């Protein structure tokens, strides 16, 4: 019943390392398990098709001789462990094999249900209202089948749901709420999709989605009170909606907001006692104030319109990792990390410049002492290929505990705006992309004693890269490994990429190793094939 109607519903898929039904069939065909066709409810051979995915289990034994059904007679916990390695949809299909297998399907501790993958603009643009309604209806049927037949005896450790915020979503939410109220449920994750992709949403679309969420929260407060993880997209909420959502979702540990706001260049204040991870992606807030988040450990923040500091760090004593990314325009302020991060003390910092203007201003060690004091890993990504690299050395000077430094140099062509007329219209800088970066350089006597790993992505065999690496080696005394990766790329812009000078032959790599070993003979130089 999970493939009814127009077959809109698709279920969340586990990583490829988990077993499929074919894998389970192969296991069952081994010498350990030899079930009989009779005990598995074997269908006729004539009726089999490529869609009878469960049939490989039902026909493991063609012989009519009496043989013991090892598979079906395994202990519950062992058989459950095997079934839980399948995708949820395949695991449920095993219930039709026999009463024994039906009982096992009702014991599943991880349930992942999704209306499908509609992440691309092309797919979203082709969806109709009927498609969305049918998808949610199929989702409702699957949810009721999976949840309402269960007993309190078995705990659901993970309940992950993804569906459209549209007609039918309230019924799904109420089913989830009933499950949370009457059965043992550990972690509940909810992703609410919108019919349109964010790139084609109008102001009215965003407002409509915001009202749909508000109505959904009012109709299903118990669903949100039990949530551990929540993902929202493409909506404009009222001023009271976010505080209301935070107050109801008391167990929330993870929140992702994509293209959400309270109005263009609005202000968001975040207070929550349990929130550990926060992602604010491509939202039009002028300022986000992390006022009181005592358990927050990880922050991801991308793309801001504000000409001022887009973040304010209040009480975030456990914050360890910050991932900050932006395509800076000429009007964007050069951020000073000592002021921007305030009193935050990080262990890992990732800054992505998205192949455009460098928007961080190098500072001296005295200014950075507070925010860089415990820093262990720094990743500087999306540095344009036209930029110099020497300015990145301010990280070494300011972070005396730094252990790993990652540098990625890459013009991501399929996401860049190259037409000069469009660049001017959008407000991109006319200057060189590192023109606003001012730094005096390292003192001649400076030595960093903790850096052990340097990773350079987009490495080319030219003076800019070679001299930079030699400079890092000269400034450190404990460097052990240097990893040099070729230029990153994606399928969309691979054909546009200029042929680079990455050392692909053993001869060129030996030459480079000899150059670097003259500076420090004990440093190991690697040329891995892996990409970032």
Coordinates of C-alpha atoms in Angstrom, one line a residue:
X1 CA 0.0 0.0 0.0
X2 CA 3.0 2.2 0.0
X3 CA 3.0 2.6 -3.8
X4 CA -0.6 3.6 -4.3
X5 CA -2.0 6.1 -6.7
X6 CA 0.5 8.0 -8.7
X7 CA 3.4 6.6 -6.8
X8 CA 4.5 9.9 -5.5
X9 CA 5.7 8.6 -2.2
X10 CA 9.3 7.6 -1.7
X11 CA 10.9 6.6 1.5
X12 CA 14.1 7.8 3.1
X13 CA 17.1 5.6 2.0
X14 CA 19.8 4.5 4.4
X15 CA 23.4 4.7 3.3
X16 CA 24.6 2.2 0.8
X17 CA 26.4 0.2 3.5
X18 CA 23.1 -1.2 4.7
X19 CA 21.7 -4.4 3.3
X20 CA 19.1 -4.5 0.6
X21 CA 16.7 -7.4 0.2
X22 CA 19.0 -8.9 -2.4
X23 CA 21.8 -8.8 0.1
X24 CA 19.6 -10.5 2.7
X25 CA 18.6 -13.1 0.2
X26 CA 22.3 -13.9 -0.5
X27 CA 22.8 -14.2 3.3
X28 CA 19.9 -16.5 3.6
X29 CA 21.2 -18.6 0.7
X30 CA 24.4 -19.3 2.7
X31 CA 25.0 -22.4 4.6
X32 CA 23.8 -20.8 7.8
X33 CA 20.1 -20.3 6.7
X34 CA 18.1 -22.7 4.6
X35 CA 14.4 -21.8 5.0
X36 CA 11.8 -23.8 3.2
X37 CA 9.5 -22.4 0.6
X38 CA 6.5 -23.8 2.5
X39 CA 7.4 -21.9 5.7
X40 CA 8.0 -18.6 3.8
X41 CA 4.7 -18.7 1.9
X42 CA 6.2 -19.2 -1.5
X43 CA 4.3 -17.6 -4.4
X44 CA 4.1 -19.3 -7.8
X45 CA 7.1 -18.8 -10.1
X46 CA 4.8 -17.8 -12.9
X47 CA 3.5 -14.8 -11.0
X48 CA 7.0 -13.3 -10.2
X49 CA 8.0 -10.0 -11.7
X50 CA 10.9 -7.6 -11.1
X51 CA 8.7 -5.7 -8.7
X52 CA 8.3 -8.6 -6.4
X53 CA 11.3 -7.6 -4.4
X54 CA 10.4 -9.8 -1.5
X55 CA 10.0 -12.8 -3.7
X56 CA 13.7 -13.7 -3.4
X57 CA 13.1 -14.4 0.3
X58 CA 10.0 -16.4 -0.4
X59 CA 11.8 -18.7 -2.9
X60 CA 15.0 -19.3 -1.1
X61 CA 14.4 -23.1 -1.2
X62 CA 12.9 -24.8 -4.1
X63 CA 13.4 -28.3 -2.8
X64 CA 10.4 -30.2 -1.5
X65 CA 12.5 -32.1 1.0
X66 CA 12.1 -31.4 4.7
X67 CA 14.6 -28.8 5.9
X68 CA 14.7 -26.7 9.0
X69 CA 13.7 -23.0 8.5
X70 CA 16.7 -21.4 10.1
X71 CA 15.9 -17.9 9.0
X72 CA 12.4 -17.6 10.4
X73 CA 13.3 -19.4 13.6
X74 CA 16.1 -17.1 14.6
X75 CA 15.5 -15.2 17.8
X76 CA 13.5 -12.0 17.6
X77 CA 16.5 -9.7 18.3
X78 CA 18.7 -11.3 15.7
X79 CA 15.9 -11.3 13.0
X80 CA 15.0 -7.7 13.9
X81 CA 18.7 -6.7 13.5
X82 CA 18.7 -8.1 10.0
X83 CA 15.4 -6.5 9.0
X84 CA 16.5 -3.1 10.3
X85 CA 19.4 -3.0 7.9
X86 CA 16.8 -2.6 5.1
X87 CA 15.2 0.6 3.9
X88 CA 12.0 1.2 5.8
X89 CA 9.8 0.4 2.8
X90 CA 11.5 -2.9 2.2
X91 CA 11.5 -3.8 5.9
X92 CA 7.7 -3.3 5.9
X93 CA 7.2 -5.5 2.9
X94 CA 8.8 -8.4 4.7
X95 CA 5.6 -8.4 6.9
X96 CA 3.6 -10.1 4.1
X97 CA 5.8 -13.2 4.1
X98 CA 4.2 -14.7 7.1
X99 CA 2.7 -14.0 10.6
X100 CA 6.2 -14.4 12.0
X101 CA 7.7 -11.7 9.7
X102 CA 4.7 -9.4 10.4
X103 CA 5.5 -9.4 14.1
X104 CA 9.1 -8.5 13.3
X105 CA 8.1 -5.5 11.2
X106 CA 6.0 -4.2 14.1
X107 CA 9.2 -4.2 16.3
X108 CA 11.2 -1.8 14.1
X109 CA 13.0 0.8 16.3
X110 CA 13.9 3.1 13.4
X111 CA 11.2 4.4 11.1
X112 CA 12.0 6.8 8.3
X113 CA 9.1 7.9 6.1
X114 CA 9.3 10.5 3.3
X115 CA 7.2 11.8 0.5
X116 CA 10.2 11.8 -1.7
X117 CA 13.1 13.9 -3.0
X118 CA 11.9 17.2 -4.5
X119 CA 15.1 19.2 -3.8
X120 CA 15.6 20.6 -7.3
X121 CA 13.9 23.6 -8.9
X122 CA 13.0 21.5 -12.0
X123 CA 11.1 18.9 -10.0
X124 CA 9.3 21.4 -7.8
X125 CA 8.2 23.5 -10.8
X126 CA 6.4 20.4 -12.2
X127 CA 4.5 19.6 -9.1
X128 CA 0.8 20.3 -9.1
X129 CA -1.6 20.7 -6.1
X130 CA -3.0 17.3 -6.9
X131 CA 0.6 15.8 -6.7
X132 CA 1.1 17.3 -3.3
X133 CA -2.2 16.2 -2.0
X134 CA -1.7 12.6 -3.3
X135 CA 1.9 12.6 -1.8
X136 CA 0.6 13.6 1.6
X137 CA -2.3 11.1 1.4
X138 CA 0.1 8.2 0.7
X139 CA 2.3 9.5 3.5
X140 CA -0.7 9.5 5.9
X141 CA -1.6 5.9 4.9
X142 CA 2.0 4.8 5.5
X143 CA 2.2 6.6 8.8
X144 CA -0.9 5.0 10.1
X145 CA 0.1 1.6 9.0
X146 CA 3.5 1.9 10.6
X147 CA 2.5 3.6 13.9
X148 CA -1.1 2.7 14.8
X149 CA -0.6 -1.0 14.8
X150 CA 2.3 -0.9 17.2
X151 CA 2.1 -1.7 20.9
X152 CA 3.8 0.0 23.9
X153 CA 6.1 -3.1 24.2
X154 CA 8.6 -1.9 21.6
X155 CA 10.3 1.5 21.7
X156 CA 10.8 3.6 18.6
X157 CA 14.3 5.0 19.0
X158 CA 14.1 7.2 15.9
X159 CA 11.0 8.4 14.1
X160 CA 11.9 10.5 11.0
X161 CA 9.2 12.1 8.9
X162 CA 9.3 14.3 5.8
X163 CA 6.1 15.6 4.1
X164 CA 4.5 18.6 2.5
X165 CA 3.2 21.5 4.6
X166 CA -0.2 21.4 2.8
X167 CA -3.6 19.6 2.8
X168 CA -3.3 16.4 4.9
X169 CA -0.3 17.5 6.9
X170 CA -2.4 18.1 10.0
X171 CA -3.7 14.5 9.9
X172 CA -0.1 13.2 9.7
X173 CA 1.0 15.5 12.5
X174 CA -1.9 14.2 14.7
X175 CA -0.9 10.6 14.1
X176 CA 2.6 11.4 15.1
X177 CA 1.3 13.2 18.2
X178 CA -0.8 10.2 19.2
X179 CA 2.2 8.0 18.8
X180 CA 4.4 10.3 21.0
X181 CA 1.6 10.4 23.6
X182 CA 0.8 6.7 23.8
X183 CA 4.0 4.8 22.8
X184 CA 7.6 4.9 23.7
X185 CA 9.4 7.2 21.3
X186 CA 13.0 8.4 21.6
X187 CA 13.9 11.0 19.0
X188 CA 11.4 12.5 16.6
X189 CA 12.6 14.4 13.5
X190 CA 10.4 16.4 11.2
X191 CA 11.1 18.0 7.8
X192 CA 8.3 20.2 6.4
X193 CA 8.6 20.8 2.6
X194 CA 6.9 23.4 0.5
X195 CA 5.4 22.8 -2.9
X196 CA 7.6 25.5 -4.6
X197 CA 11.3 25.7 -4.5
X198 CA 12.7 28.7 -2.7
X199 CA 14.1 30.2 -5.9
X200 CA 10.6 30.7 -7.4
X201 CA 8.7 31.6 -4.3
X202 CA 7.1 35.0 -4.3
X203 CA 6.5 37.2 -1.2
X204 CA 2.9 35.9 -1.2
X205 CA 4.1 32.3 -1.3
X206 CA 6.4 32.8 1.7
X207 CA 3.6 34.4 3.7
X208 CA 1.2 31.6 2.7
X209 CA 3.7 29.0 3.9
X210 CA 4.2 30.9 7.1
X211 CA 0.5 30.8 7.8
X212 CA 0.4 27.1 7.0
X213 CA 3.1 26.4 9.6
X214 CA 1.3 28.6 12.2
X215 CA -2.0 26.7 11.7
X216 CA -0.1 23.4 11.8
X217 CA 1.5 24.2 15.1
X218 CA -1.8 25.3 16.6
X219 CA -3.5 22.0 15.4
X220 CA -0.7 19.7 16.5
X221 CA 1.1 21.3 19.5
X222 CA 1.9 17.8 21.0
X223 CA 3.8 16.9 17.8
X224 CA 6.1 19.9 18.2
X225 CA 6.4 19.4 22.0
X226 CA 8.0 16.0 21.3
X227 CA 10.4 17.1 18.5
X228 CA 14.1 16.6 18.7
X229 CA 15.0 17.9 15.2
X230 CA 13.1 20.3 12.9
X231 CA 13.7 21.5 9.4
X232 CA 11.7 24.4 7.9
X233 CA 12.0 26.1 4.5
X234 CA 10.6 28.9 2.4
X235 CA 8.4 30.8 4.8
X236 CA 7.8 34.2 6.2
X237 CA 6.4 34.1 9.8
X238 CA 4.8 36.6 12.1
X239 CA 6.7 38.3 14.9
X240 CA 5.2 36.0 17.5
X241 CA 5.6 32.7 15.6
X242 CA 9.2 32.0 16.3
X243 CA 9.0 32.6 20.1
X244 CA 5.8 30.5 20.1
X245 CA 7.6 27.7 18.2
X246 CA 10.6 27.8 20.6
X247 CA 8.4 27.7 23.7
X248 CA 6.3 24.7 22.5
X249 CA 9.3 22.7 21.1
X250 CA 11.0 22.3 24.5
X251 CA 12.9 19.1 23.5
X252 CA 14.3 20.6 20.3
X253 CA 18.0 19.9 19.8
X254 CA 18.4 20.7 16.1
X255 CA 16.8 23.4 14.1
X256 CA 17.4 24.2 10.4
X257 CA 15.9 27.3 8.8
X258 CA 16.2 27.6 5.1
X259 CA 15.0 30.8 3.4
X260 CA 12.9 31.7 6.4
X261 CA 12.4 35.1 8.0
X262 CA 9.9 37.5 9.7
X263 CA 10.2 40.0 6.9
X264 CA 13.0 41.3 4.8
X265 CA 15.9 42.5 7.0
X266 CA 14.1 41.5 10.1
X267 CA 15.5 40.7 13.6
X268 CA 15.5 37.2 15.1
X269 CA 16.2 36.5 18.8
X270 CA 16.9 32.9 19.7
X271 CA 16.4 31.5 23.2
X272 CA 16.2 27.8 23.9
X273 CA 17.3 25.6 26.8
X274 CA 18.1 22.4 24.8
X275 CA 19.1 23.5 21.3
X276 CA 22.5 22.0 20.4
X277 CA 22.7 22.6 16.6
X278 CA 21.4 25.6 14.7
X279 CA 21.5 26.1 10.9
X280 CA 20.3 29.4 9.4
X281 CA 20.7 29.2 5.6
X282 CA 19.9 31.9 3.1
X283 CA 17.5 33.7 5.4
X284 CA 16.9 37.5 5.0
X285 CA 17.5 38.5 8.6
X286 CA 19.4 41.7 9.2
X287 CA 20.5 40.4 12.6
X288 CA 20.3 37.1 14.5
X289 CA 20.8 37.4 18.2
X290 CA 21.8 34.1 19.8
X291 CA 20.6 35.5 23.1
X292 CA 20.5 32.4 25.4
X293 CA 21.5 29.0 24.1
X294 CA 23.3 27.2 27.0
X295 CA 23.7 23.9 25.1
X296 CA 24.5 25.1 21.6
X297 CA 27.7 23.5 20.2
X298 CA 27.4 23.9 16.5
X299 CA 26.3 26.9 14.4
X300 CA 26.0 27.1 10.6
X301 CA 25.2 30.5 9.1
X302 CA 25.1 31.4 5.4
X303 CA 24.3 34.3 3.1
X304 CA 23.3 37.6 4.8
X305 CA 22.0 40.9 3.3
X306 CA 23.0 43.0 6.3
X307 CA 25.7 45.7 5.9
X308 CA 26.5 45.3 9.6
X309 CA 27.5 42.3 11.7
X310 CA 24.8 39.7 10.9
X311 CA 25.2 37.7 14.1
X312 CA 25.3 38.6 17.8
X313 CA 26.6 36.0 20.3
X314 CA 25.0 36.2 23.7
X315 CA 25.1 33.3 26.2
X316 CA 26.6 30.4 24.2
X317 CA 29.1 28.9 26.6
X318 CA 29.4 25.5 24.8
X319 CA 29.7 26.7 21.3
X320 CA 32.6 24.9 19.7
X321 CA 32.1 24.9 15.9
X322 CA 31.0 27.7 13.6
X323 CA 30.5 27.4 9.9
X324 CA 30.0 30.8 8.2
X325 CA 29.6 31.3 4.5
X326 CA 28.7 34.4 2.4
X327 CA 29.0 35.7 -1.1
X328 CA 30.1 39.3 -0.2
X329 CA 29.0 42.3 -2.2
X330 CA 30.9 45.6 -2.4
X331 CA 28.5 47.0 0.3
X332 CA 29.3 44.2 2.8
X333 CA 31.3 45.1 5.8
X334 CA 34.7 43.6 6.4
X335 CA 34.2 41.6 9.6
X336 CA 36.7 41.7 12.4
X337 CA 36.5 38.3 14.1
X338 CA 37.5 39.7 17.5
X339 CA 34.4 41.9 17.4
X340 CA 32.1 39.6 15.4
X341 CA 32.6 36.5 17.6
X342 CA 32.7 38.6 20.8
X343 CA 33.5 36.4 23.8
X344 CA 33.0 33.1 22.0
X345 CA 35.9 30.7 22.3
X346 CA 35.8 28.2 19.4
X347 CA 37.6 24.9 18.7
X348 CA 36.7 24.8 15.0
X349 CA 36.1 27.6 12.5
X350 CA 35.1 27.3 8.9
X351 CA 34.8 30.4 6.7
X352 CA 33.6 30.1 3.1
X353 CA 34.1 33.1 0.8
X354 CA 32.2 31.4 -2.2
X355 CA 34.8 32.5 -4.8
X356 CA 34.1 36.2 -4.2
X357 CA 35.3 39.1 -2.1
X358 CA 37.2 38.2 1.1
X359 CA 35.0 39.6 3.9
X360 CA 37.2 39.0 6.9
X361 CA 39.8 41.5 8.1
X362 CA 43.1 39.9 9.3
X363 CA 43.9 41.0 12.9
X364 CA 46.8 40.7 15.3
X365 CA 47.3 38.1 18.0
X366 CA 46.3 40.5 20.8
X367 CA 42.9 41.2 19.3
X368 CA 42.3 37.5 18.5
X369 CA 43.5 36.1 21.8
X370 CA 40.0 35.6 23.3
X371 CA 38.2 34.0 20.2
X372 CA 41.2 32.0 19.0
X373 CA 42.5 30.8 22.3
X374 CA 41.2 27.2 22.0
X375 CA 41.0 27.0 18.2
X376 CA 42.2 23.7 16.9
X377 CA 41.0 23.5 13.3
X378 CA 40.5 26.4 10.8
X379 CA 39.1 25.9 7.3
X380 CA 39.2 28.8 4.8
X381 CA 37.2 27.7 1.7
X382 CA 36.0 29.3 -1.5
X383 CA 39.1 31.6 -1.9
X384 CA 39.1 33.0 -5.4
X385 CA 41.9 31.9 -7.6
X386 CA 42.8 35.6 -8.2
X387 CA 43.6 36.1 -4.5
X388 CA 46.9 36.0 -2.8
X389 CA 47.2 33.5 0.1
X390 CA 49.7 35.2 2.5
X391 CA 46.9 37.0 4.4
X392 CA 45.6 33.7 5.7
X393 CA 48.8 33.5 7.8
X394 CA 47.1 35.8 10.4
X395 CA 45.3 32.6 11.6
X396 CA 48.7 31.1 12.5
X397 CA 49.7 34.2 14.3
X398 CA 46.5 34.5 16.3
X399 CA 45.7 30.8 17.1
X400 CA 48.7 29.4 19.0
X401 CA 46.8 26.1 19.7
X402 CA 46.0 25.5 16.1
X403 CA 46.6 21.9 14.9
X404 CA 45.1 21.8 11.4
X405 CA 44.8 24.5 8.7
X406 CA 42.8 23.9 5.6
X407 CA 42.9 26.2 2.6
X408 CA 40.6 25.8 -0.4
X409 CA 41.3 27.9 -3.6
X410 CA 38.5 27.5 -6.1
X411 CA 36.5 29.5 -8.6
X412 CA 33.3 27.6 -8.6
X413 CA 32.2 28.7 -12.1
X414 CA 28.7 27.3 -12.2
X415 CA 27.8 29.4 -9.1
X416 CA 29.7 32.6 -10.0
X417 CA 28.4 35.6 -11.8
X418 CA 30.9 36.5 -14.5
X419 CA 29.0 38.9 -16.7
X420 CA 30.2 42.4 -15.8
X421 CA 26.8 43.9 -16.4
X422 CA 25.1 41.5 -14.1
X423 CA 27.9 41.9 -11.5
X424 CA 27.4 45.7 -11.5
X425 CA 23.6 45.3 -11.2
X426 CA 23.9 42.9 -8.3
X427 CA 26.4 45.0 -6.4
X428 CA 29.6 42.8 -6.7
X429 CA 32.9 44.6 -6.0
X430 CA 34.8 45.9 -9.0
X431 CA 38.1 45.6 -7.0
X432 CA 40.3 42.5 -6.8
X433 CA 38.6 40.1 -4.5
X434 CA 41.3 40.4 -1.8
X435 CA 41.8 44.2 -2.3
X436 CA 40.3 45.1 1.1
X437 CA 42.5 42.6 3.0
X438 CA 45.3 44.4 4.8
X439 CA 47.9 42.6 6.8
X440 CA 51.5 43.4 7.7
X441 CA 52.8 39.9 7.7
X442 CA 54.4 37.6 10.2
X443 CA 57.3 38.8 12.4
X444 CA 60.6 37.2 11.3
X445 CA 61.0 35.6 14.7
X446 CA 57.5 34.1 14.8
X447 CA 57.3 30.3 15.2
X448 CA 54.1 28.2 15.6
X449 CA 54.6 25.1 17.7
X450 CA 51.3 23.2 17.5
X451 CA 50.4 23.1 13.8
X452 CA 50.8 19.5 12.6
X453 CA 48.7 19.3 9.4
X454 CA 48.3 21.6 6.4
X455 CA 45.7 20.8 3.7
X456 CA 45.6 22.8 0.5
X457 CA 42.7 22.1 -1.9
X458 CA 43.0 23.4 -5.5
X459 CA 46.8 23.2 -5.4
X460 CA 48.7 24.2 -8.5
X461 CA 52.4 23.9 -9.3
X462 CA 53.1 27.6 -9.4
X463 CA 54.9 30.2 -7.3
X464 CA 51.8 31.3 -5.4
X465 CA 51.2 27.9 -3.9
X466 CA 54.8 26.8 -3.5
X467 CA 55.8 30.0 -1.8
X468 CA 52.8 29.9 0.5
X469 CA 53.6 26.4 1.7
X470 CA 57.2 27.2 2.2
X471 CA 56.1 30.2 4.2
X472 CA 53.9 28.0 6.5
X473 CA 56.8 25.6 6.9
X474 CA 59.2 28.4 7.8
X475 CA 56.7 29.7 10.4
X476 CA 56.1 26.3 12.1
X477 CA 58.3 23.9 14.1
X478 CA 56.0 20.9 14.4
X479 CA 54.5 20.5 11.0
X480 CA 54.2 16.8 10.2
X481 CA 52.0 16.3 7.1
X482 CA 51.1 18.4 4.1
X483 CA 48.2 17.2 1.9
X484 CA 48.0 18.7 -1.6
X485 CA 44.6 18.2 -3.4
X486 CA 43.7 19.0 -7.0
X487 CA 41.1 21.6 -7.7
X488 CA 37.6 20.7 -6.5
X489 CA 34.9 20.4 -9.2
X490 CA 31.3 19.5 -9.7
X491 CA 29.5 17.8 -12.6
X492 CA 27.9 21.1 -13.7
X493 CA 31.1 23.1 -14.2
X494 CA 33.7 20.4 -14.8
X495 CA 33.8 21.2 -18.6
X496 CA 34.4 24.9 -17.8
X497 CA 37.4 24.3 -15.6
X498 CA 40.8 25.5 -16.9
X499 CA 43.4 22.9 -17.2
X500 CA 45.5 23.3 -14.1
X501 CA 49.0 22.5 -13.0
X502 CA 48.3 19.8 -10.5
X503 CA 51.2 17.4 -10.4
X504 CA 49.8 14.2 -11.8
X505 CA 53.1 12.5 -12.6
X506 CA 55.5 10.9 -10.2
X507 CA 58.3 13.0 -11.6
X508 CA 56.6 16.3 -10.8
X509 CA 55.6 15.1 -7.3
X510 CA 59.2 14.1 -6.6
X511 CA 60.4 17.6 -7.6
X512 CA 57.9 19.2 -5.3
X513 CA 58.8 16.9 -2.4
X514 CA 62.4 17.8 -2.9
X515 CA 61.6 21.6 -2.8
X516 CA 59.6 21.2 0.4
X517 CA 62.1 18.8 2.1
X518 CA 64.9 21.4 1.8
X519 CA 62.9 23.5 4.3
X520 CA 62.0 20.6 6.6
X521 CA 63.2 17.1 5.7
X522 CA 60.8 15.4 8.2
X523 CA 57.6 16.7 6.8
X524 CA 55.6 14.2 4.8
X525 CA 54.0 15.5 1.6
X526 CA 50.9 13.7 0.3
X527 CA 49.1 13.9 -3.0
X528 CA 45.7 12.3 -2.2
X529 CA 43.1 11.7 -4.9
X530 CA 40.2 12.5 -2.6
X531 CA 38.4 15.8 -3.0
X532 CA 37.0 18.1 -0.3

